Amino acid sequence: MKDRVVKMMKSMLLLILLGVVSGRRAQLLKGLPATCTVEENAAAGVSVYTFNVTLSPMSSEGVEILPTIVNSNPLTEAFDIESKGILEYRVVTTGNPVLDYETMPKSFDLQIFIEDTSGRTDLNTLTVRVIDKNERPVFRGNIAIQTVMIYVLEGTPPERIYRVSATDPENAELKYSLLPAPVPFLVLESGDIFSTKEFDYEKDQHCYFLNITVTDPDGLNSTKTVNINIINIDDERPYFTTKQRIYRIPEEQSPGTFVANITAKDPDDEDSPSRLFYSIQSSDRYFSINPSTGVLQVTGRIDRDAFPLRLHPNISVIVRVEDSPSGGNASEMEITIIIDDINDNPPECNPSAFRNEADENTIAGTFLLDLRNYCKDIDVDPSNNQFNFTGLSGFGSNNFALESAVSGRLVMTESIDLENPANLGVEVYSLTVRVQDIACPSYSDIIYIYIRIKPVNEFFPVFSNLSYEFSVPEITKVGSSIGKVNARDKDWPPSVITYSIIAGGGTRDYTSIFWISPTNGDVKILARLDYETTQKHILTVQASDQEKTATASVTVNVLEVNDEEPVCSPSFYSFQIPVSLAVGTNINGFRIECKDRDSDPRSFRYFINEGNVNNHFTFSPSAGSNVSRLILASSFDYESGLDTNWVYRLRVHITDDNLLSTRDKSAHLIKTGTVTLSIRVVPNPTTVITTTPSFTIVTKRENLYSDSAWYVPFVITLGGLLLLGLLGYLAFLLMTWVRTRRTPAGRADGTPLINAPGVYLFSVF
């Protein structure tokens, strides 16, 4: 792969050089372009074509870049260029890949490049055509890679015994032949091999080697060998020579353990060792027999303590001996293996881990658990299944004891008080008991016992303070935490304390505007606080451990914050003024009057934030009063082109920070109210008389929509309909919400339940 990348990079470099020196081409490659041929399957290094290099007179030192194949069509690495002598070269095959007429392209165009030391270059093409070559037939299947072994039983009538198969690369018709000729076999044109006689092992040859030859029409051939073996069959039954029929072994023998050696003889083989095959006929998972030697050995686990051996410890095995692996003459014998019990199982307890409970302060001597009811040893023999309980240990084991090693009864020896500093933090005592065989080997097992001491609720919860006081700005966001209470009791483990508000925190509009987390005592607000309405809330908070309760007082002081926006009237106004209106005029006598629930009337400042093109408008006074008038600050100038707008939409901001110093403004919350004004400047009517005879042109400006603005009334109408629909839907939602809520007590001052910023409607012109 690395060589291929290097060659490709080299070719790319030469192509670049070709582009650089394309203007200095010369006839350096003598004998090119040309066409040549090469046979398929040519080995590496076969010469394909020879050509010479003619240097230019200007080249004194020879060749700078040797002849190189810079490209091929199609792309291939099957060819390379070698030096044959001084300025003589030849194109040779590389053998990678090997040329194949049947599977590869039939022709390759090789581009050959050369450059001499004077910079002269030449590029020519050599066309190489691949010539088909007759190839030998090829065998297929197993016979192609090995000698096929065929076995034929004596006495088998003539029949087909094997089929050979071959292919010709040129798809020519093939013929099969057989050597040596004088053998009792023949091969057909299909490749089927037939026997021509019924073989007798005692009279005929035992083995035949057949050379199967396949030949194509041009006489090319391939030969493979088939080995045919004649198998002897016996007609006498073998007999067992082993007399013992009963064997005895302990249980749990490892696989491969020897049990018995079963032997037999075949009368047909009296003068030579018998070729017999042993097997177990009965379905048996415990034993296996060596098919050649007759050695009976343990195969699977033999557990005397499991069914069915627990009830029937004798295993019967039917052993069969045959004189042929394919089912010849055979004899059978039954043998019995008796399985003896051993002490191979430890005592087992189910469950192996016990969990029990006892109330704290339980008196000494109280019975907790009888271990013997849960433990047993599954060994069959009584001498192997007896066990005792010993070795009680673990943290706090001095509080418990076993009545006796035989009984396995666990009792308490001391009363346990969880609030006692010696027991503080301990709820569960982890104990271990060893259950152990009496017989050798002394197998044992560990029992895990977890005794949980159930706490008794003895103490009332106690708050960390008798009362709590929190100060909260009135602009604190709904859902914010304003403080936390904490309570606990002296019980161990600490009781789970649940917190709740049982009194206080209500208003005329809400049952309670506070919420306390039941788990951690975190107090949060559910509705917006309003200093102007209520300055202090007193709550009664309860802590409960599910049985006992305690209460504490929580005082919430509401801190005043500048959270009210200036509200001005009117919030929207639209009017017209003449273009000739005098500077300093109170426009149409318009004034705005502002109110702020938490600000002094002198705290207002007025400024036009948007739409005051060329600063024609201002308010007077601009600060220090809750009333201000709209003044024309400068005259309009449409004739010179300074002014182009005839409609001004002013967005006026009113802030409540006039009484604050520059330093205080950065630290205090400043609220802003908004007023929107729409002012249309009306031009003076003008008449223009032209000097053209008999024509008078009167130009009149009117506030009309152009034909291209047909969509404006449509948009206004559609917007109005959508707004009416939205208001109706909001009214429906409000009525639904009112029905589902408890009707709150009416407020004396008539203020709304929810203070929301003003909603302003804008006209579209």
PDB file of N, CA, C and O in Angstrom, residues 138-189:
ATOM      1  N   VAL A 138      -9.321 -26.860 -14.599  1.00  0.00           N
ATOM      2  CA  VAL A 138      -9.102 -26.782 -13.152  1.00  0.00           C
ATOM      3  C   VAL A 138     -10.169 -27.625 -12.449  1.00  0.00           C
ATOM      4  O   VAL A 138     -11.369 -27.477 -12.711  1.00  0.00           O
ATOM      5  N   PHE A 139      -9.699 -28.522 -11.557  1.00  0.00           N
ATOM      6  CA  PHE A 139     -10.627 -29.320 -10.754  1.00  0.00           C
ATOM      7  C   PHE A 139     -11.278 -28.439  -9.695  1.00  0.00           C
ATOM      8  O   PHE A 139     -10.683 -27.476  -9.204  1.00  0.00           O
ATOM      9  N   ARG A 140     -12.489 -28.811  -9.315  1.00  0.00           N
ATOM     10  CA  ARG A 140     -13.228 -28.107  -8.286  1.00  0.00           C
ATOM     11  C   ARG A 140     -13.524 -29.046  -7.122  1.00  0.00           C
ATOM     12  O   ARG A 140     -13.531 -30.259  -7.275  1.00  0.00           O
ATOM     13  N   GLY A 141     -13.787 -28.463  -5.951  1.00  0.00           N
ATOM     14  CA  GLY A 141     -14.134 -29.266  -4.788  1.00  0.00           C
ATOM     15  C   GLY A 141     -12.903 -29.766  -4.059  1.00  0.00           C
ATOM     16  O   GLY A 141     -11.788 -29.272  -4.222  1.00  0.00           O
ATOM     17  N   ASN A 142     -13.097 -30.809  -3.225  1.00  0.00           N
ATOM     18  CA  ASN A 142     -12.012 -31.331  -2.396  1.00  0.00           C
ATOM     19  C   ASN A 142     -10.870 -31.885  -3.238  1.00  0.00           C
ATOM     20  O   ASN A 142      -9.701 -31.808  -2.862  1.00  0.00           O
ATOM     21  N   ILE A 143     -11.197 -32.477  -4.385  1.00  0.00           N
ATOM     22  CA  ILE A 143     -10.158 -33.105  -5.200  1.00  0.00           C
ATOM     23  C   ILE A 143      -9.163 -32.071  -5.721  1.00  0.00           C
ATOM     24  O   ILE A 143      -8.038 -32.401  -6.084  1.00  0.00           O
ATOM     25  N   ALA A 144      -9.555 -30.796  -5.735  1.00  0.00           N
ATOM     26  CA  ALA A 144      -8.647 -29.750  -6.232  1.00  0.00           C
ATOM     27  C   ALA A 144      -7.522 -29.472  -5.250  1.00  0.00           C
ATOM     28  O   ALA A 144      -6.473 -28.965  -5.635  1.00  0.00           O
ATOM     29  N   ILE A 145      -7.701 -29.785  -3.962  1.00  0.00           N
ATOM     30  CA  ILE A 145      -6.694 -29.421  -2.952  1.00  0.00           C
ATOM     31  C   ILE A 145      -6.100 -30.625  -2.248  1.00  0.00           C
ATOM     32  O   ILE A 145      -5.142 -30.475  -1.490  1.00  0.00           O
ATOM     33  N   GLN A 146      -6.654 -31.825  -2.458  1.00  0.00           N
ATOM     34  CA  GLN A 146      -6.123 -32.986  -1.748  1.00  0.00           C
ATOM     35  C   GLN A 146      -6.515 -34.267  -2.488  1.00  0.00           C
ATOM     36  O   GLN A 146      -7.360 -34.255  -3.382  1.00  0.00           O
ATOM     37  N   THR A 147      -5.864 -35.357  -2.076  1.00  0.00           N
ATOM     38  CA  THR A 147      -6.223 -36.676  -2.606  1.00  0.00           C
ATOM     39  C   THR A 147      -7.493 -37.146  -1.916  1.00  0.00           C
ATOM     40  O   THR A 147      -7.567 -37.186  -0.681  1.00  0.00           O
ATOM     41  N   VAL A 148      -8.510 -37.471  -2.689  1.00  0.00           N
ATOM     42  CA  VAL A 148      -9.796 -37.886  -2.136  1.00  0.00           C
ATOM     43  C   VAL A 148      -9.718 -39.353  -1.731  1.00  0.00           C
ATOM     44  O   VAL A 148      -9.272 -40.201  -2.511  1.00  0.00           O
ATOM     45  N   MET A 149     -10.126 -39.603  -0.475  1.00  0.00           N
ATOM     46  CA  MET A 149     -10.171 -40.988   0.036  1.00  0.00           C
ATOM     47  C   MET A 149     -11.606 -41.486  -0.036  1.00  0.00           C
ATOM     48  O   MET A 149     -12.508 -40.868   0.523  1.00  0.00           O
ATOM     49  N   ILE A 150     -11.809 -42.621  -0.720  1.00  0.00           N
ATOM     50  CA  ILE A 150     -13.143 -43.212  -0.860  1.00  0.00           C
ATOM     51  C   ILE A 150     -13.092 -44.626  -0.280  1.00  0.00           C
ATOM     52  O   ILE A 150     -12.149 -45.387  -0.558  1.00  0.00           O
ATOM     53  N   TYR A 151     -14.104 -44.942   0.541  1.00  0.00           N
ATOM     54  CA  TYR A 151     -14.162 -46.261   1.173  1.00  0.00           C
ATOM     55  C   TYR A 151     -15.370 -47.016   0.630  1.00  0.00           C
ATOM     56  O   TYR A 151     -16.484 -46.476   0.611  1.00  0.00           O
ATOM     57  N   VAL A 152     -15.109 -48.260   0.228  1.00  0.00           N
ATOM     58  CA  VAL A 152     -16.164 -49.103  -0.345  1.00  0.00           C
ATOM     59  C   VAL A 152     -16.197 -50.412   0.444  1.00  0.00           C
ATOM     60  O   VAL A 152     -15.166 -51.082   0.605  1.00  0.00           O
ATOM     61  N   LEU A 153     -17.398 -50.738   0.969  1.00  0.00           N
ATOM     62  CA  LEU A 153     -17.537 -51.991   1.720  1.00  0.00           C
ATOM     63  C   LEU A 153     -17.493 -53.189   0.767  1.00  0.00           C
ATOM     64  O   LEU A 153     -18.058 -53.144  -0.332  1.00  0.00           O
ATOM     65  N   GLU A 154     -16.827 -54.220   1.245  1.00  0.00           N
ATOM     66  CA  GLU A 154     -16.856 -55.441   0.433  1.00  0.00           C
ATOM     67  C   GLU A 154     -18.289 -55.944   0.358  1.00  0.00           C
ATOM     68  O   GLU A 154     -19.089 -55.741   1.264  1.00  0.00           O
ATOM     69  N   GLY A 155     -18.579 -56.581  -0.796  1.00  0.00           N
ATOM     70  CA  GLY A 155     -19.932 -57.070  -1.009  1.00  0.00           C
ATOM     71  C   GLY A 155     -20.886 -56.024  -1.549  1.00  0.00           C
ATOM     72  O   GLY A 155     -22.055 -56.328  -1.809  1.00  0.00           O
ATOM     73  N   THR A 156     -20.421 -54.792  -1.736  1.00  0.00           N
ATOM     74  CA  THR A 156     -21.284 -53.742  -2.286  1.00  0.00           C
ATOM     75  C   THR A 156     -21.441 -53.949  -3.786  1.00  0.00           C
ATOM     76  O   THR A 156     -20.447 -54.105  -4.497  1.00  0.00           O
ATOM     77  N   PRO A 157     -22.653 -53.961  -4.325  1.00  0.00           N
ATOM     78  CA  PRO A 157     -22.854 -54.160  -5.766  1.00  0.00           C
ATOM     79  C   PRO A 157     -22.311 -52.969  -6.545  1.00  0.00           C
ATOM     80  O   PRO A 157     -22.103 -51.886  -5.980  1.00  0.00           O
ATOM     81  N   PRO A 158     -22.048 -53.123  -7.840  1.00  0.00           N
ATOM     82  CA  PRO A 158     -21.538 -52.011  -8.648  1.00  0.00           C
ATOM     83  C   PRO A 158     -22.466 -50.796  -8.580  1.00  0.00           C
ATOM     84  O   PRO A 158     -23.690 -50.932  -8.725  1.00  0.00           O
ATOM     85  N   GLU A 159     -21.868 -49.638  -8.373  1.00  0.00           N
ATOM     86  CA  GLU A 159     -22.659 -48.403  -8.248  1.00  0.00           C
ATOM     87  C   GLU A 159     -21.737 -47.188  -8.396  1.00  0.00           C
ATOM     88  O   GLU A 159     -20.518 -47.312  -8.461  1.00  0.00           O
ATOM     89  N   ARG A 160     -22.364 -46.008  -8.457  1.00  0.00           N
ATOM     90  CA  ARG A 160     -21.575 -44.776  -8.503  1.00  0.00           C
ATOM     91  C   ARG A 160     -21.011 -44.521  -7.112  1.00  0.00           C
ATOM     92  O   ARG A 160     -21.742 -44.528  -6.118  1.00  0.00           O
ATOM     93  N   ILE A 161     -19.667 -44.270  -7.063  1.00  0.00           N
ATOM     94  CA  ILE A 161     -19.026 -44.090  -5.765  1.00  0.00           C
ATOM     95  C   ILE A 161     -18.518 -42.672  -5.557  1.00  0.00           C
ATOM     96  O   ILE A 161     -18.227 -42.288  -4.425  1.00  0.00           O
ATOM     97  N   TYR A 162     -18.412 -41.884  -6.639  1.00  0.00           N
ATOM     98  CA  TYR A 162     -17.900 -40.518  -6.464  1.00  0.00           C
ATOM     99  C   TYR A 162     -18.125 -39.742  -7.763  1.00  0.00           C
ATOM    100  O   TYR A 162     -18.270 -40.345  -8.828  1.00  0.00           O
ATOM    101  N   ARG A 163     -18.148 -38.428  -7.663  1.00  0.00           N
ATOM    102  CA  ARG A 163     -18.237 -37.570  -8.852  1.00  0.00           C
ATOM    103  C   ARG A 163     -17.152 -36.497  -8.764  1.00  0.00           C
ATOM    104  O   ARG A 163     -17.042 -35.803  -7.754  1.00  0.00           O
ATOM    105  N   VAL A 164     -16.343 -36.396  -9.817  1.00  0.00           N
ATOM    106  CA  VAL A 164     -15.349 -35.328  -9.908  1.00  0.00           C
ATOM    107  C   VAL A 164     -15.908 -34.213 -10.783  1.00  0.00           C
ATOM    108  O   VAL A 164     -16.766 -34.461 -11.644  1.00  0.00           O
ATOM    109  N   SER A 165     -15.410 -32.993 -10.547  1.00  0.00           N
ATOM    110  CA  SER A 165     -15.908 -31.834 -11.293  1.00  0.00           C
ATOM    111  C   SER A 165     -14.735 -30.926 -11.630  1.00  0.00           C
ATOM    112  O   SER A 165     -13.818 -30.748 -10.821  1.00  0.00           O
ATOM    113  N   ALA A 166     -14.739 -30.405 -12.868  1.00  0.00           N
ATOM    114  CA  ALA A 166     -13.676 -29.495 -13.314  1.00  0.00           C
ATOM    115  C   ALA A 166     -14.282 -28.431 -14.223  1.00  0.00           C
ATOM    116  O   ALA A 166     -15.370 -28.607 -14.780  1.00  0.00           O
ATOM    117  N   THR A 167     -13.564 -27.320 -14.338  1.00  0.00           N
ATOM    118  CA  THR A 167     -13.995 -26.214 -15.213  1.00  0.00           C
ATOM    119  C   THR A 167     -12.832 -25.806 -16.111  1.00  0.00           C
ATOM    120  O   THR A 167     -11.661 -26.021 -15.778  1.00  0.00           O
ATOM    121  N   ASP A 168     -13.175 -25.230 -17.278  1.00  0.00           N
ATOM    122  CA  ASP A 168     -12.168 -24.740 -18.203  1.00  0.00           C
ATOM    123  C   ASP A 168     -12.264 -23.211 -18.245  1.00  0.00           C
ATOM    124  O   ASP A 168     -13.370 -22.664 -18.402  1.00  0.00           O
ATOM    125  N   PRO A 169     -11.147 -22.509 -18.073  1.00  0.00           N
ATOM    126  CA  PRO A 169     -11.213 -21.035 -18.100  1.00  0.00           C
ATOM    127  C   PRO A 169     -11.827 -20.499 -19.373  1.00  0.00           C
ATOM    128  O   PRO A 169     -12.406 -19.412 -19.378  1.00  0.00           O
ATOM    129  N   GLU A 170     -11.672 -21.265 -20.505  1.00  0.00           N
ATOM    130  CA  GLU A 170     -12.257 -20.815 -21.767  1.00  0.00           C
ATOM    131  C   GLU A 170     -13.637 -21.414 -21.999  1.00  0.00           C
ATOM    132  O   GLU A 170     -14.202 -21.308 -23.083  1.00  0.00           O
ATOM    133  N   ASN A 171     -14.194 -22.055 -20.967  1.00  0.00           N
ATOM    134  CA  ASN A 171     -15.533 -22.657 -21.039  1.00  0.00           C
ATOM    135  C   ASN A 171     -15.637 -23.692 -22.161  1.00  0.00           C
ATOM    136  O   ASN A 171     -16.688 -23.854 -22.790  1.00  0.00           O
ATOM    137  N   ALA A 172     -14.542 -24.379 -22.428  1.00  0.00           N
ATOM    138  CA  ALA A 172     -14.568 -25.433 -23.451  1.00  0.00           C
ATOM    139  C   ALA A 172     -15.137 -26.725 -22.861  1.00  0.00           C
ATOM    140  O   ALA A 172     -15.175 -26.917 -21.644  1.00  0.00           O
ATOM    141  N   GLU A 173     -15.595 -27.617 -23.735  1.00  0.00           N
ATOM    142  CA  GLU A 173     -16.132 -28.909 -23.300  1.00  0.00           C
ATOM    143  C   GLU A 173     -14.975 -29.816 -22.891  1.00  0.00           C
ATOM    144  O   GLU A 173     -13.956 -29.914 -23.576  1.00  0.00           O
ATOM    145  N   LEU A 174     -15.119 -30.462 -21.741  1.00  0.00           N
ATOM    146  CA  LEU A 174     -14.053 -31.271 -21.159  1.00  0.00           C
ATOM    147  C   LEU A 174     -14.384 -32.757 -21.247  1.00  0.00           C
ATOM    148  O   LEU A 174     -15.556 -33.142 -21.273  1.00  0.00           O
ATOM    149  N   LYS A 175     -13.312 -33.591 -21.245  1.00  0.00           N
ATOM    150  CA  LYS A 175     -13.466 -35.046 -21.234  1.00  0.00           C
ATOM    151  C   LYS A 175     -12.642 -35.616 -20.091  1.00  0.00           C
ATOM    152  O   LYS A 175     -11.562 -35.123 -19.778  1.00  0.00           O
ATOM    153  N   TYR A 176     -13.204 -36.678 -19.444  1.00  0.00           N
ATOM    154  CA  TYR A 176     -12.546 -37.323 -18.316  1.00  0.00           C
ATOM    155  C   TYR A 176     -12.023 -38.694 -18.762  1.00  0.00           C
ATOM    156  O   TYR A 176     -12.659 -39.402 -19.555  1.00  0.00           O
ATOM    157  N   SER A 177     -10.864 -39.080 -18.219  1.00  0.00           N
ATOM    158  CA  SER A 177     -10.298 -40.412 -18.498  1.00  0.00           C
ATOM    159  C   SER A 177      -9.699 -40.970 -17.222  1.00  0.00           C
ATOM    160  O   SER A 177      -9.474 -40.239 -16.254  1.00  0.00           O
ATOM    161  N   LEU A 178      -9.431 -42.279 -17.220  1.00  0.00           N
ATOM    162  CA  LEU A 178      -9.028 -42.983 -16.001  1.00  0.00           C
ATOM    163  C   LEU A 178      -7.789 -43.821 -16.281  1.00  0.00           C
ATOM    164  O   LEU A 178      -7.712 -44.532 -17.284  1.00  0.00           O
ATOM    165  N   LEU A 179      -6.801 -43.720 -15.374  1.00  0.00           N
ATOM    166  CA  LEU A 179      -5.595 -44.542 -15.434  1.00  0.00           C
ATOM    167  C   LEU A 179      -5.294 -45.081 -14.039  1.00  0.00           C
ATOM    168  O   LEU A 179      -5.550 -44.400 -13.047  1.00  0.00           O
ATOM    169  N   PRO A 180      -4.764 -46.283 -13.917  1.00  0.00           N
ATOM    170  CA  PRO A 180      -4.479 -47.238 -15.022  1.00  0.00           C
ATOM    171  C   PRO A 180      -5.768 -47.830 -15.563  1.00  0.00           C
ATOM    172  O   PRO A 180      -6.773 -47.896 -14.857  1.00  0.00           O
ATOM    173  N   ALA A 181      -5.713 -48.263 -16.803  1.00  0.00           N
ATOM    174  CA  ALA A 181      -6.921 -48.753 -17.473  1.00  0.00           C
ATOM    175  C   ALA A 181      -7.467 -50.058 -16.886  1.00  0.00           C
ATOM    176  O   ALA A 181      -8.673 -50.180 -16.675  1.00  0.00           O
ATOM    177  N   PRO A 182      -6.629 -51.105 -16.603  1.00  0.00           N
ATOM    178  CA  PRO A 182      -7.189 -52.385 -16.153  1.00  0.00           C
ATOM    179  C   PRO A 182      -7.560 -52.358 -14.661  1.00  0.00           C
ATOM    180  O   PRO A 182      -6.933 -53.030 -13.837  1.00  0.00           O
ATOM    181  N   VAL A 183      -8.540 -51.553 -14.275  1.00  0.00           N
ATOM    182  CA  VAL A 183      -9.043 -51.513 -12.894  1.00  0.00           C
ATOM    183  C   VAL A 183     -10.554 -51.658 -12.952  1.00  0.00           C
ATOM    184  O   VAL A 183     -11.183 -51.302 -13.968  1.00  0.00           O
ATOM    185  N   PRO A 184     -11.149 -52.167 -11.887  1.00  0.00           N
ATOM    186  CA  PRO A 184     -12.610 -52.379 -11.897  1.00  0.00           C
ATOM    187  C   PRO A 184     -13.386 -51.085 -11.651  1.00  0.00           C
ATOM    188  O   PRO A 184     -14.301 -51.044 -10.823  1.00  0.00           O
ATOM    189  N   PHE A 185     -13.006 -50.009 -12.354  1.00  0.00           N
ATOM    190  CA  PHE A 185     -13.714 -48.734 -12.215  1.00  0.00           C
ATOM    191  C   PHE A 185     -13.768 -48.062 -13.573  1.00  0.00           C
ATOM    192  O   PHE A 185     -12.946 -48.358 -14.455  1.00  0.00           O
ATOM    193  N   LEU A 186     -14.719 -47.188 -13.759  1.00  0.00           N
ATOM    194  CA  LEU A 186     -14.793 -46.389 -14.984  1.00  0.00           C
ATOM    195  C   LEU A 186     -15.307 -44.997 -14.630  1.00  0.00           C
ATOM    196  O   LEU A 186     -15.963 -44.807 -13.607  1.00  0.00           O
ATOM    197  N   VAL A 187     -14.968 -44.033 -15.515  1.00  0.00           N
ATOM    198  CA  VAL A 187     -15.414 -42.669 -15.310  1.00  0.00           C
ATOM    199  C   VAL A 187     -16.209 -42.240 -16.537  1.00  0.00           C
ATOM    200  O   VAL A 187     -15.799 -42.485 -17.671  1.00  0.00           O
ATOM    201  N   LEU A 188     -17.353 -41.597 -16.327  1.00  0.00           N
ATOM    202  CA  LEU A 188     -18.225 -41.147 -17.411  1.00  0.00           C
ATOM    203  C   LEU A 188     -17.887 -39.701 -17.778  1.00  0.00           C
ATOM    204  O   LEU A 188     -17.111 -39.011 -17.109  1.00  0.00           O
ATOM    205  N   GLU A 189     -18.488 -39.248 -18.905  1.00  0.00           N
ATOM    206  CA  GLU A 189     -18.252 -37.871 -19.355  1.00  0.00           C
ATOM    207  C   GLU A 189     -18.741 -36.853 -18.328  1.00  0.00           C
ATOM    208  O   GLU A 189     -18.270 -35.724 -18.288  1.00  0.00           O
TER     209      GLU A 189
END
